[in-house]
PDB file of C-alpha atoms in Angstrom:
ATOM      1  CA  UNK A 482      33.414 -19.361  18.764  1.00  0.00           C
ATOM      2  CA  UNK A 483      30.367 -17.404  19.808  1.00  0.00           C
ATOM      3  CA  UNK A 484      26.954 -18.366  18.490  1.00  0.00           C
ATOM      4  CA  UNK A 485      24.280 -15.770  17.918  1.00  0.00           C
ATOM      5  CA  UNK A 486      20.662 -16.748  17.835  1.00  0.00           C
ATOM      6  CA  UNK A 487      18.452 -14.365  15.948  1.00  0.00           C
ATOM      7  CA  UNK A 488      14.816 -14.056  16.663  1.00  0.00           C
ATOM      8  CA  UNK A 489      12.378 -11.959  14.708  1.00  0.00           C
ATOM      9  CA  UNK A 490      12.067  -8.455  16.062  1.00  0.00           C
ATOM     10  CA  UNK A 491       8.556  -7.680  17.153  1.00  0.00           C
ATOM     11  CA  UNK A 492       7.304  -4.142  16.991  1.00  0.00           C
ATOM     12  CA  UNK A 493       6.740  -3.790  20.691  1.00  0.00           C
ATOM     13  CA  UNK A 494       6.786  -0.204  21.852  1.00  0.00           C
ATOM     14  CA  UNK A 495       6.675   0.635  25.522  1.00  0.00           C
ATOM     15  CA  UNK A 496       4.013   3.185  26.224  1.00  0.00           C
ATOM     16  CA  UNK A 497       3.812   5.510  29.178  1.00  0.00           C
ATOM     17  CA  UNK A 498       1.161   5.231  31.838  1.00  0.00           C
ATOM     18  CA  UNK A 499      -0.369   8.457  30.508  1.00  0.00           C
ATOM     19  CA  UNK A 500      -0.614   6.997  26.995  1.00  0.00           C
ATOM     20  CA  UNK A 501      -2.105   3.812  28.368  1.00  0.00           C
ATOM     21  CA  UNK A 502      -4.670   5.769  30.391  1.00  0.00           C
ATOM     22  CA  UNK A 503      -5.548   7.877  27.344  1.00  0.00           C
ATOM     23  CA  UNK A 504      -6.076   4.770  25.193  1.00  0.00           C
ATOM     24  CA  UNK A 505      -8.361   3.270  27.837  1.00  0.00           C
ATOM     25  CA  UNK A 506     -10.267   6.534  28.272  1.00  0.00           C
ATOM     26  CA  UNK A 507     -10.685   7.245  24.545  1.00  0.00           C
ATOM     27  CA  UNK A 508     -10.995   3.627  23.378  1.00  0.00           C
ATOM     28  CA  UNK A 509     -14.435   3.987  21.821  1.00  0.00           C
ATOM     29  CA  UNK A 510     -13.526   7.232  20.024  1.00  0.00           C
ATOM     30  CA  UNK A 511     -10.243   5.750  18.783  1.00  0.00           C
ATOM     31  CA  UNK A 512     -12.047   2.736  17.403  1.00  0.00           C
ATOM     32  CA  UNK A 513     -14.619   4.937  15.678  1.00  0.00           C
ATOM     33  CA  UNK A 514     -11.804   6.964  14.105  1.00  0.00           C
ATOM     34  CA  UNK A 515     -10.174   3.720  12.947  1.00  0.00           C
ATOM     35  CA  UNK A 516     -13.464   2.581  11.392  1.00  0.00           C
ATOM     36  CA  UNK A 517     -13.598   5.881   9.495  1.00  0.00           C
ATOM     37  CA  UNK A 518     -10.040   5.347   8.266  1.00  0.00           C
ATOM     38  CA  UNK A 519     -11.010   1.797   7.325  1.00  0.00           C
ATOM     39  CA  UNK A 520     -13.952   2.989   5.199  1.00  0.00           C
ATOM     40  CA  UNK A 521     -11.992   5.816   3.576  1.00  0.00           C
ATOM     41  CA  UNK A 522      -9.037   3.571   2.782  1.00  0.00           C
ATOM     42  CA  UNK A 523     -11.321   0.928   1.281  1.00  0.00           C
ATOM     43  CA  UNK A 524     -12.791   3.581  -1.022  1.00  0.00           C
ATOM     44  CA  UNK A 525      -9.295   4.731  -1.960  1.00  0.00           C
ATOM     45  CA  UNK A 526      -8.211   1.177  -2.745  1.00  0.00           C
ATOM     46  CA  UNK A 527     -11.196   0.670  -5.015  1.00  0.00           C
ATOM     47  CA  UNK A 528     -10.554   3.999  -6.718  1.00  0.00           C
ATOM     48  CA  UNK A 529      -6.827   3.383  -7.159  1.00  0.00           C
ATOM     49  CA  UNK A 530      -7.316  -0.244  -8.183  1.00  0.00           C
ATOM     50  CA  UNK A 531      -9.789   0.800 -10.877  1.00  0.00           C
ATOM     51  CA  UNK A 532      -7.475   3.600 -11.989  1.00  0.00           C
ATOM     52  CA  UNK A 533      -4.488   1.242 -12.276  1.00  0.00           C
ATOM     53  CA  UNK A 534      -6.570  -1.370 -14.110  1.00  0.00           C
ATOM     54  CA  UNK A 535      -7.787   1.277 -16.569  1.00  0.00           C
ATOM     55  CA  UNK A 536      -4.273   2.535 -17.252  1.00  0.00           C
ATOM     56  CA  UNK A 537      -2.993  -0.983 -17.825  1.00  0.00           C
ATOM     57  CA  UNK A 538      -5.857  -2.254 -19.956  1.00  0.00           C
ATOM     58  CA  UNK A 539      -6.636   0.939 -21.882  1.00  0.00           C
ATOM     59  CA  UNK A 540      -3.199   2.468 -22.395  1.00  0.00           C
ATOM     60  CA  UNK A 541      -0.110   0.438 -21.519  1.00  0.00           C
ATOM     61  CA  UNK A 542      -1.076  -2.967 -22.916  1.00  0.00           C
ATOM     62  CA  UNK A 543      -2.782  -1.765 -26.130  1.00  0.00           C
ATOM     63  CA  UNK A 544       0.177   0.497 -26.921  1.00  0.00           C
ATOM     64  CA  UNK A 545       2.660  -2.319 -26.395  1.00  0.00           C
ATOM     65  CA  UNK A 546       0.606  -4.622 -28.612  1.00  0.00           C
ATOM     66  CA  UNK A 547       0.551  -1.988 -31.380  1.00  0.00           C
ATOM     67  CA  UNK A 548       4.262  -1.381 -31.054  1.00  0.00           C
ATOM     68  CA  UNK A 549       4.954  -5.098 -31.426  1.00  0.00           C
ATOM     69  CA  UNK A 550       2.617  -5.299 -34.451  1.00  0.00           C
ATOM     70  CA  UNK A 551       4.480  -2.384 -36.081  1.00  0.00           C
ATOM     71  CA  UNK A 552       7.916  -3.783 -35.175  1.00  0.00           C
ATOM     72  CA  UNK A 553       8.565  -0.720 -33.008  1.00  0.00           C
ATOM     73  CA  UNK A 554       8.724  -2.664 -29.758  1.00  0.00           C
ATOM     74  CA  UNK A 555      11.074  -1.266 -27.191  1.00  0.00           C
ATOM     75  CA  UNK A 556      12.500  -2.910 -24.064  1.00  0.00           C
ATOM     76  CA  UNK A 557      11.605   0.162 -21.988  1.00  0.00           C
ATOM     77  CA  UNK A 558       7.896  -0.252 -22.718  1.00  0.00           C
ATOM     78  CA  UNK A 559       7.976  -3.982 -22.000  1.00  0.00           C
ATOM     79  CA  UNK A 560       9.953  -3.525 -18.781  1.00  0.00           C
ATOM     80  CA  UNK A 561       7.607  -0.756 -17.669  1.00  0.00           C
ATOM     81  CA  UNK A 562       4.533  -2.903 -18.327  1.00  0.00           C
ATOM     82  CA  UNK A 563       6.025  -5.870 -16.465  1.00  0.00           C
ATOM     83  CA  UNK A 564       7.003  -3.697 -13.502  1.00  0.00           C
ATOM     84  CA  UNK A 565       3.571  -2.035 -13.530  1.00  0.00           C
ATOM     85  CA  UNK A 566       1.800  -5.418 -13.363  1.00  0.00           C
ATOM     86  CA  UNK A 567       4.142  -6.634 -10.618  1.00  0.00           C
ATOM     87  CA  UNK A 568       3.754  -3.466  -8.549  1.00  0.00           C
ATOM     88  CA  UNK A 569      -0.025  -3.462  -8.995  1.00  0.00           C
ATOM     89  CA  UNK A 570      -0.143  -7.024  -7.648  1.00  0.00           C
ATOM     90  CA  UNK A 571       2.062  -6.007  -4.724  1.00  0.00           C
ATOM     91  CA  UNK A 572      -0.236  -3.036  -4.043  1.00  0.00           C
ATOM     92  CA  UNK A 573      -3.313  -5.293  -3.943  1.00  0.00           C
ATOM     93  CA  UNK A 574      -1.593  -7.832  -1.671  1.00  0.00           C
ATOM     94  CA  UNK A 575      -0.215  -5.166   0.658  1.00  0.00           C
ATOM     95  CA  UNK A 576      -3.576  -3.455   0.858  1.00  0.00           C
ATOM     96  CA  UNK A 577      -5.353  -6.718   1.629  1.00  0.00           C
ATOM     97  CA  UNK A 578      -2.893  -7.435   4.439  1.00  0.00           C
ATOM     98  CA  UNK A 579      -3.278  -3.868   5.744  1.00  0.00           C
ATOM     99  CA  UNK A 580      -7.082  -4.141   5.754  1.00  0.00           C
ATOM    100  CA  UNK A 581      -6.889  -7.447   7.637  1.00  0.00           C
ATOM    101  CA  UNK A 582      -4.539  -5.951  10.214  1.00  0.00           C
ATOM    102  CA  UNK A 583      -6.751  -2.871  10.584  1.00  0.00           C
ATOM    103  CA  UNK A 584      -9.807  -5.076  11.006  1.00  0.00           C
ATOM    104  CA  UNK A 585      -8.050  -7.045  13.744  1.00  0.00           C
ATOM    105  CA  UNK A 586      -7.000  -3.791  15.412  1.00  0.00           C
ATOM    106  CA  UNK A 587     -10.568  -2.463  15.448  1.00  0.00           C
ATOM    107  CA  UNK A 588     -11.750  -5.754  16.960  1.00  0.00           C
ATOM    108  CA  UNK A 589      -9.197  -5.586  19.798  1.00  0.00           C
ATOM    109  CA  UNK A 590     -10.189  -4.705  23.337  1.00  0.00           C
ATOM    110  CA  UNK A 591      -8.258  -1.483  23.851  1.00  0.00           C
ATOM    111  CA  UNK A 592      -9.747  -0.910  27.297  1.00  0.00           C
ATOM    112  CA  UNK A 593      -8.363  -4.130  28.762  1.00  0.00           C
ATOM    113  CA  UNK A 594      -5.247  -4.476  26.585  1.00  0.00           C
ATOM    114  CA  UNK A 595      -4.055  -0.950  25.800  1.00  0.00           C
ATOM    115  CA  UNK A 596      -0.381  -1.938  25.371  1.00  0.00           C
ATOM    116  CA  UNK A 597      -1.207  -4.762  22.977  1.00  0.00           C
ATOM    117  CA  UNK A 598      -3.580  -2.427  21.137  1.00  0.00           C
ATOM    118  CA  UNK A 599      -0.880   0.223  20.791  1.00  0.00           C
ATOM    119  CA  UNK A 600       1.689  -2.333  19.570  1.00  0.00           C
ATOM    120  CA  UNK A 601      -0.724  -3.472  16.880  1.00  0.00           C
ATOM    121  CA  UNK A 602      -1.505   0.145  15.982  1.00  0.00           C
ATOM    122  CA  UNK A 603       2.217   0.687  15.350  1.00  0.00           C
ATOM    123  CA  UNK A 604       2.263  -2.388  13.068  1.00  0.00           C
ATOM    124  CA  UNK A 605      -0.801  -1.179  11.164  1.00  0.00           C
ATOM    125  CA  UNK A 606       0.795   2.235  10.670  1.00  0.00           C
ATOM    126  CA  UNK A 607       3.915   0.590   9.258  1.00  0.00           C
ATOM    127  CA  UNK A 608       1.813  -1.501   6.872  1.00  0.00           C
ATOM    128  CA  UNK A 609       0.019   1.661   5.761  1.00  0.00           C
ATOM    129  CA  UNK A 610       3.388   3.271   5.008  1.00  0.00           C
ATOM    130  CA  UNK A 611       4.238   0.241   2.869  1.00  0.00           C
ATOM    131  CA  UNK A 612       1.076   0.850   0.861  1.00  0.00           C
ATOM    132  CA  UNK A 613       2.016   4.494   0.489  1.00  0.00           C
ATOM    133  CA  UNK A 614       5.328   3.382  -1.021  1.00  0.00           C
ATOM    134  CA  UNK A 615       3.429   1.091  -3.415  1.00  0.00           C
ATOM    135  CA  UNK A 616       1.291   4.019  -4.557  1.00  0.00           C
ATOM    136  CA  UNK A 617       4.368   6.201  -5.059  1.00  0.00           C
ATOM    137  CA  UNK A 618       5.984   3.458  -7.139  1.00  0.00           C
ATOM    138  CA  UNK A 619       2.838   3.164  -9.273  1.00  0.00           C
ATOM    139  CA  UNK A 620       2.906   6.923  -9.867  1.00  0.00           C
ATOM    140  CA  UNK A 621       6.572   6.715 -10.838  1.00  0.00           C
ATOM    141  CA  UNK A 622       5.825   3.915 -13.310  1.00  0.00           C
ATOM    142  CA  UNK A 623       2.974   5.915 -14.846  1.00  0.00           C
ATOM    143  CA  UNK A 624       5.304   8.903 -15.212  1.00  0.00           C
ATOM    144  CA  UNK A 625       7.964   6.678 -16.767  1.00  0.00           C
ATOM    145  CA  UNK A 626       5.428   5.354 -19.253  1.00  0.00           C
ATOM    146  CA  UNK A 627       4.447   8.891 -20.223  1.00  0.00           C
ATOM    147  CA  UNK A 628       8.130   9.750 -20.669  1.00  0.00           C
ATOM    148  CA  UNK A 629       8.658   6.692 -22.858  1.00  0.00           C
ATOM    149  CA  UNK A 630       5.688   7.666 -25.018  1.00  0.00           C
ATOM    150  CA  UNK A 631       6.909  11.259 -25.360  1.00  0.00           C
ATOM    151  CA  UNK A 632      10.420  10.091 -26.204  1.00  0.00           C
ATOM    152  CA  UNK A 633       9.114   7.719 -28.876  1.00  0.00           C
ATOM    153  CA  UNK A 634       6.840  10.411 -30.300  1.00  0.00           C
ATOM    154  CA  UNK A 635       9.795  12.795 -30.597  1.00  0.00           C
ATOM    155  CA  UNK A 636      11.825  10.148 -32.444  1.00  0.00           C
ATOM    156  CA  UNK A 637       9.099   9.452 -35.016  1.00  0.00           C
TER     157      UNK A 637
END
């Protein structure tokens, strides 16, 4: 019998000497660009977080409460609200992790450790894509909620 030992796969990407030289040469400019991304993304998170909180507290939850009070409750609305809350929490957690990773990346010494810097940049990009998927899921849930409301309105 053959035994296989699995180790976690690290996102290590070999970079060319040209890429390494470019990272070293443009290190300060790259870091400044990353700081700009950091600021812009923080603003986006605040904006989106506020937007999601408003939708939940001003639309989804009050409507569900009214539907329950009027005995018109519907599993679709409840499921949507639960999924919305869960996805919003995931978005906040993923964004926090992304911001921490980005902060660590900006603090790295890209002149003396260009390969390590690039590896971490790849990881940060992947984390950012995860956040993008969270945002898309939130949009889908908002659209589903609107569809549920329109469907209920047409039935009444």
